[in-house]
Each structure stands twice: as C-alpha cells, then as structure tokens.
Amino acid sequence: MSRHRNVRGMNYDDEYDGYYDVYGHSVDDEYTMSPSSVEREFTFDRSRQHNMDAFLLHDTTIAEEGEESAGHPAAGRQDSTGPLIPEQLGDEQRARLLSCLDAVRDVVGETVSDHTIVRAVLQHDYSCARALDAILAGAVAGMPGSGSSRLSRRDSLESPPTARAVAEARPSCTEPSPDTAATASAMFRPVKAAEVNCRPAPAARVIIGFQEQPAGSEKETPPAAASAPALPAEVRELRGAASRSGSSSPLSSRRQSPAQSAGADTASPRTPASTRDAQAEYDKERAGGKQLINMVVIGHVDAGKSTLMGHLLCQLGCVNKKAMHKYETESKKMGKQSFKFAWVLDETGEERARGITMDVAHFKFETPQKTVTLLDAPGHKDFIPNMITGAAAADVAVLVVNATNGEFETGFESGGQTREHAILVRSLGVSQLAIAVNKLDTVDWSQARFDDIRTRLGAFLRSVGFRESELRYVPCSGLTGENLTQPAQEPQLQAWYSGPTLLQVIDGFPAPKRAVSMPLRLFVSDVFKGQQQSGLSMAGRIDSGMMQLGDRVLVMPHGDTATVKGLAIDEMPVQSAFAGDHVTVTLSSVDAQSQTVGVVLCDPARPVRVATSVQARIVIFSIDLPITKGYQVVVHYQSLSEPATVSRLLCQLHRSSGEVLKRRPRCLPGNTSADVVITFQRPVCVELYKDFREYGRLMLRVAGHTVAAGLVTEVK
C-alpha cells in the first residue's frame, strides 16, 4: 500500500466538499443582508424587550408546561399589557416619546414598568417633569403590599392621589392626623417653576485659609459644588418634601443592597468635619497616653547618625536578634562590618552599597514618657532637599557631630553640613536641639576634646537663634553603644561625665502643643499606588486638624474632591488620626495622574490658600553674589521644591530691629534682611506665617547652597 496519496487523479470537489462553508464564511451564500433586515436584527428596540414588572403588577397566570395556547388569554404575546408604543403615533411623536422614556427611566430605574411611563408621558403631553411627578406620586401611593385598598396603576396616573387616599392606603390602626394629611398633600401637589425660581437663597460664606471671606467671587466656589449638575425643579421639590417628612422614598430604599439596608438602622452617621469638636475627640482618644514627638537626626556625612540611632534601637529591643545577625553577616561579606547597625535604618541596596543615607528613614520607638517618631535625615550635600523634607516634619532635632580629630573641623567649617543643617532646622522652626558628640572613643574619651567642641559649636548655635537653655550635649559612641540607654560604663568617661544618657535627653524633650482644633492640613510627601487596597495612597504628616475614615477632603492646588477610603499609622489601620501623626491615606474618586508630591489635603469648608506670588521677609546668609531683581532660586517649602524668581526687591531691613534701611534697593548683599516678592512658575499652597507657622516658612537655595530663609507675610 502506498504511503503517498494519488494527487494526480484526485477529485477536488469531493475532497473539499463543505470547505468554504466552514472556513471564512459566517452566513450562507443564499442569505442576503438588506438595510432593513440589519436594522431589524441588530438595532436595539425597547418595545421588543420583556419587562418583569409587567408580570408582577398584574394578576395574570402563567400557563403551565403542556397547556394549549388557545386556552390561555395571554398566550402568543410577549407582554400581557399590549404593545409598548401605540401604532397611531407618527415618527416625530415616537421620537419624543422614546426620549422622555429614557429620561424618566434614568431617574426611576427599573422600579416602574415601561407601560406606566409611556401612559404618563402621553397623558402629560410629552412633559418629562410632569410625567415624573405623576409616576413618583403613583408609585408611593400604589406600592405593592401597602394594603388591600391600594390605588390601581391606571388611577394613579389619571389623577394624583389626595391626602385622604394616601392615608387610607397605609396600614395603620389609627386615623391619620391633620399634620400627616397636610404633609402628604404637600408632597404630591404639582410644583410650579415660578415657586422654585423665586425661593431666596441663603447667603453663603466660604472660608479661605484661616480667615472668613464673603462668597462673591468665582474662585471662592468649591470645585465640587461648582461642578455638580443641576436637577429639575420638580425632582428637587420632591426630594425636599421627602426629607422634610422624615421618610425615605421607596425608590431609594429599593436600590439599597441588603447589607446597606441592614446597617442603616445600626450604624450612626459620622459627624461632618466642619462641625465636630476635634479637640474633644483628641482628648478622649489620647488622654492618658504618652506624648508624641517627631525627632529628626541631622549632621555631616559620616558623622555616624544611622549607626548611632540603629544601635539605640537595638538596645531598646526594637530590632530582633535574627535580623541583627542577618545584617552582621551581610555587612561582613561586603567588607563593611561596622555598618551593621546603620542597616537598621538604611534599607535600600543603594544606600548599603554606597554607605550613606539617601532618603529620610522613619522608625517609631517609645521612651518611658514619650512616643518618638524617628526621622533619619541624609547628611550628604547632594540630598539636602530630602533633609529639608524631614526637618520640616520634625518637632525636635538631634545634631550628631564627629569627635575624631579633623572630622569635626571638616563638617563645621565653611561648606560642611554641620553648619548648614543647624541653620536649616532653626529656620524651619525647630528650637529644641540635642548635640550628640559621637565617636568620642576614638580620642580616648578626652574631656578636653568634648569641651572644645562644645565651646565652638555653642557659640555658632546661639548666633543662629538657639538658646543656651534649649541645647543639650551628650558624649557617646554609636559603635560601642556607650552612654546611649545605660549610664556610662567606661572608666575614662565616668571620671568626668555623670550627666544623662542620650535616651534620657530624648525623653526630656517637651512635646509641642498640637493644632488639633484648626482646619485639616496634610502636606503630602509621597504618592504611590497601594498594593492591598484600590485607590491612590498618599503619605505625610497631619500638621493641623484631624482626619477620619469617610471624610471628604480637598486636594489642592488642583481642587479635586476625594474620599478617605483608608487610614493607617505605621502600616496599622486606624479609624482617626490627629495633628502630629505620620499617616498613609488611601483616597478614592481622585485623578491619580495629576497628584504629585507637594499637594495639600485640606478641609473643603476651609481650604488652603493657593497663590503664584507671595511677599516674604527673608534673611540672607553668607553668599558670593548679591540678590538682584530676577534672581532665579529654588524654593523649598515643606516637601515641595519649586523653581521661582525674586521678582521685586521691596526694602532692605535692619537684621536685628527690622527697621527699614532702604526702599527699592538695587541688590541685596549677604548677611542682610529684606522684604521681597517671590513669583512661582505654577500655583502652590501657602499660608501666612501669622496664621499657621508650619506653612509660613520657606527656604531659598541656588546651585546646591542655601542662600536665604524667609517667612510669608502676604499672599499676592
């Protein structure tokens, strides 16, 4: 038998019979498609649709299987109520009827049959508003299950029910009171357009920033209210009457899910953010607990900040032994065994490979009297913007200096970060400062070295605005762990030092008073997409006010309104958060593409100010070139870095007394003070320093150097 087919004598018609019917053809060749057949087969027609409400509202019996269609009156018909669209209507009337049908259907949903809507529209001469009024009145009075004397559907459309008919239709053991009859008649009376248009509107007031202003300009209108669509007058009147009568509409109750209807009676409504007493809720939740402080650790690069705080956390038991053994093993493989404590806070691979901190690390620990949020700021000059972000969210600071011979001088002299960090934290409002003289073991715990550092550094800190009573000096060693949590055990240190440990100094920091009673302000420092929840997540510190789940917040300067869907502190879900808490907020109903670092979450009733130009009183540091009109700077404001221009030089002031020395100067040299106008390239969120100090401070930097610090005195 041949293995090959005889293709020469093959009859291709028999071999490929039916081939073209299977491949490449969806219809038979004899079938033709005309425009009328296409419209009939593939165009949606509501009149051919089955409506379940037609079977529920009429006493029609459904024929059982096996019964003859001749013995049943509804056999052979799609709907027992007859055709949906009357045949005598013309094309124009049919189009108007279908348009009104879709408009009314959008309001009532599937709770009313199509035949009821069609009859109402025809009886009211294609008026959607009057037909909707009649349908809602008939649906309330003739709801199935409301009693044996309920009104029929046809009667409810022919004439609106009276108060007596409505009262009789309700199952009640007593006669309706006159107030009930009056309320019912007021609900179902026809509404005139003149009555809706002639109602006096209340005088609204919008609060911008922390001051109250009359609502008269377009920019003061909240974006959510401006974009809300206007409802018809009849619908607004019906909703208002239903809310005044204290009962919900049956249409709205039908649309609720079982979970919503079950929890409607048990769940208490949340108090609006504009009316609740935030201070009382703060005292209720945080009463008796430890005080919260936010502490930033600053200093020159290689001063040992991460090693010092990592060893402190290990001694407090915040890091388990398994993790420390892992850090020690991995750091030994990389030849950086001394960095094992620094890896507690330096978590990224790039930070561990380079041996420096690049971003602000967050860690929370507790002392006997305080709950401390640790902010480990980078010390390298290339990451000063990240350091400013961490310092802006801090209440107190720990300045770490290297006591090694030559290292302290490198960081303290001109160009070192010890000086710049101290100036930055003082300009950002931090007044409580602890100086940790680290690596003192490298100089054999020399008291002379400690006193020399204290003398030179103390004179500089007092010159930039720190008080002597607010400065605390602690000798320690981050690598050996000496004088961190336990008193000094080294004999050379015990010989001349008997003061507090670093932990005792941190525990003795006074906690600032939180602005809980002020409007909500949250400056966003990070925006990301959450993994566990849907929605956009934002991280930052609540600077004032409080936030709860379900709150409506305003995202400025974009003006987007969002809902708080999730709230977490240290990755732990919470129901509410207050001023001073570092939180992660998950928002819904917000455009994720337009949200960036630097936006502000605020109270919609009292939004934050938005401006493109501000007047500021600045203090100019030691600079090489004077500041002139048109000077290009980078403004660092909380977590925002925004290019700006010094557009006007108003006056030069005396640095101590504030007296005006010269008006409209041509330039501003170093070590002076002045009033200037700063113009941004795009709108930014700002507040006046007199109203809210945290949002009234800004820093001016040029080419990686801080040239000035200022206070916002006026919003242009």
JSON list of C-alpha atoms in Angstrom, two decimals, residues 302 306-307 324 327-328 331-332 335-346 351-352 354-356 479:
[
{"chain": "A", "resi": 302, "resn": "ASP", "atom": "CA", "xyz": [29.97, 60.10, 58.02]},
{"chain": "A", "resi": 306, "resn": "SER", "atom": "CA", "xyz": [22.47, 55.90, 61.28]},
{"chain": "A", "resi": 307, "resn": "THR", "atom": "CA", "xyz": [24.88, 53.77, 63.32]},
{"chain": "A", "resi": 324, "resn": "MET", "atom": "CA", "xyz": [20.71, 41.79, 63.52]},
{"chain": "A", "resi": 327, "resn": "TYR", "atom": "CA", "xyz": [22.74, 42.46, 58.98]},
{"chain": "A", "resi": 328, "resn": "GLU", "atom": "CA", "xyz": [26.04, 41.46, 60.57]},
{"chain": "A", "resi": 331, "resn": "SER", "atom": "CA", "xyz": [27.76, 43.57, 56.04]},
{"chain": "A", "resi": 332, "resn": "LYS", "atom": "CA", "xyz": [30.76, 41.33, 56.76]},
{"chain": "A", "resi": 335, "resn": "GLY", "atom": "CA", "xyz": [33.58, 44.34, 53.93]},
{"chain": "A", "resi": 336, "resn": "LYS", "atom": "CA", "xyz": [31.51, 46.85, 55.94]},
{"chain": "A", "resi": 337, "resn": "GLN", "atom": "CA", "xyz": [31.06, 45.13, 59.27]},
{"chain": "A", "resi": 338, "resn": "SER", "atom": "CA", "xyz": [30.89, 48.45, 61.14]},
{"chain": "A", "resi": 339, "resn": "PHE", "atom": "CA", "xyz": [27.74, 49.33, 59.16]},
{"chain": "A", "resi": 340, "resn": "LYS", "atom": "CA", "xyz": [25.60, 46.58, 60.70]},
{"chain": "A", "resi": 341, "resn": "PHE", "atom": "CA", "xyz": [23.75, 48.99, 62.99]},
{"chain": "A", "resi": 342, "resn": "ALA", "atom": "CA", "xyz": [23.32, 51.53, 60.19]},
{"chain": "A", "resi": 343, "resn": "TRP", "atom": "CA", "xyz": [21.49, 48.92, 58.11]},
{"chain": "A", "resi": 344, "resn": "VAL", "atom": "CA", "xyz": [18.64, 49.02, 60.62]},
{"chain": "A", "resi": 345, "resn": "LEU", "atom": "CA", "xyz": [17.62, 52.35, 59.06]},
{"chain": "A", "resi": 346, "resn": "ASP", "atom": "CA", "xyz": [19.37, 52.20, 55.65]},
{"chain": "A", "resi": 351, "resn": "GLU", "atom": "CA", "xyz": [22.28, 53.09, 50.48]},
{"chain": "A", "resi": 352, "resn": "ARG", "atom": "CA", "xyz": [24.02, 49.98, 51.81]},
{"chain": "A", "resi": 354, "resn": "ARG", "atom": "CA", "xyz": [27.40, 53.40, 49.00]},
{"chain": "A", "resi": 355, "resn": "GLY", "atom": "CA", "xyz": [27.45, 53.53, 52.78]},
{"chain": "A", "resi": 356, "resn": "ILE", "atom": "CA", "xyz": [25.40, 56.76, 53.03]},
{"chain": "A", "resi": 479, "resn": "LEU", "atom": "CA", "xyz": [29.60, 51.75, 67.54]}
]
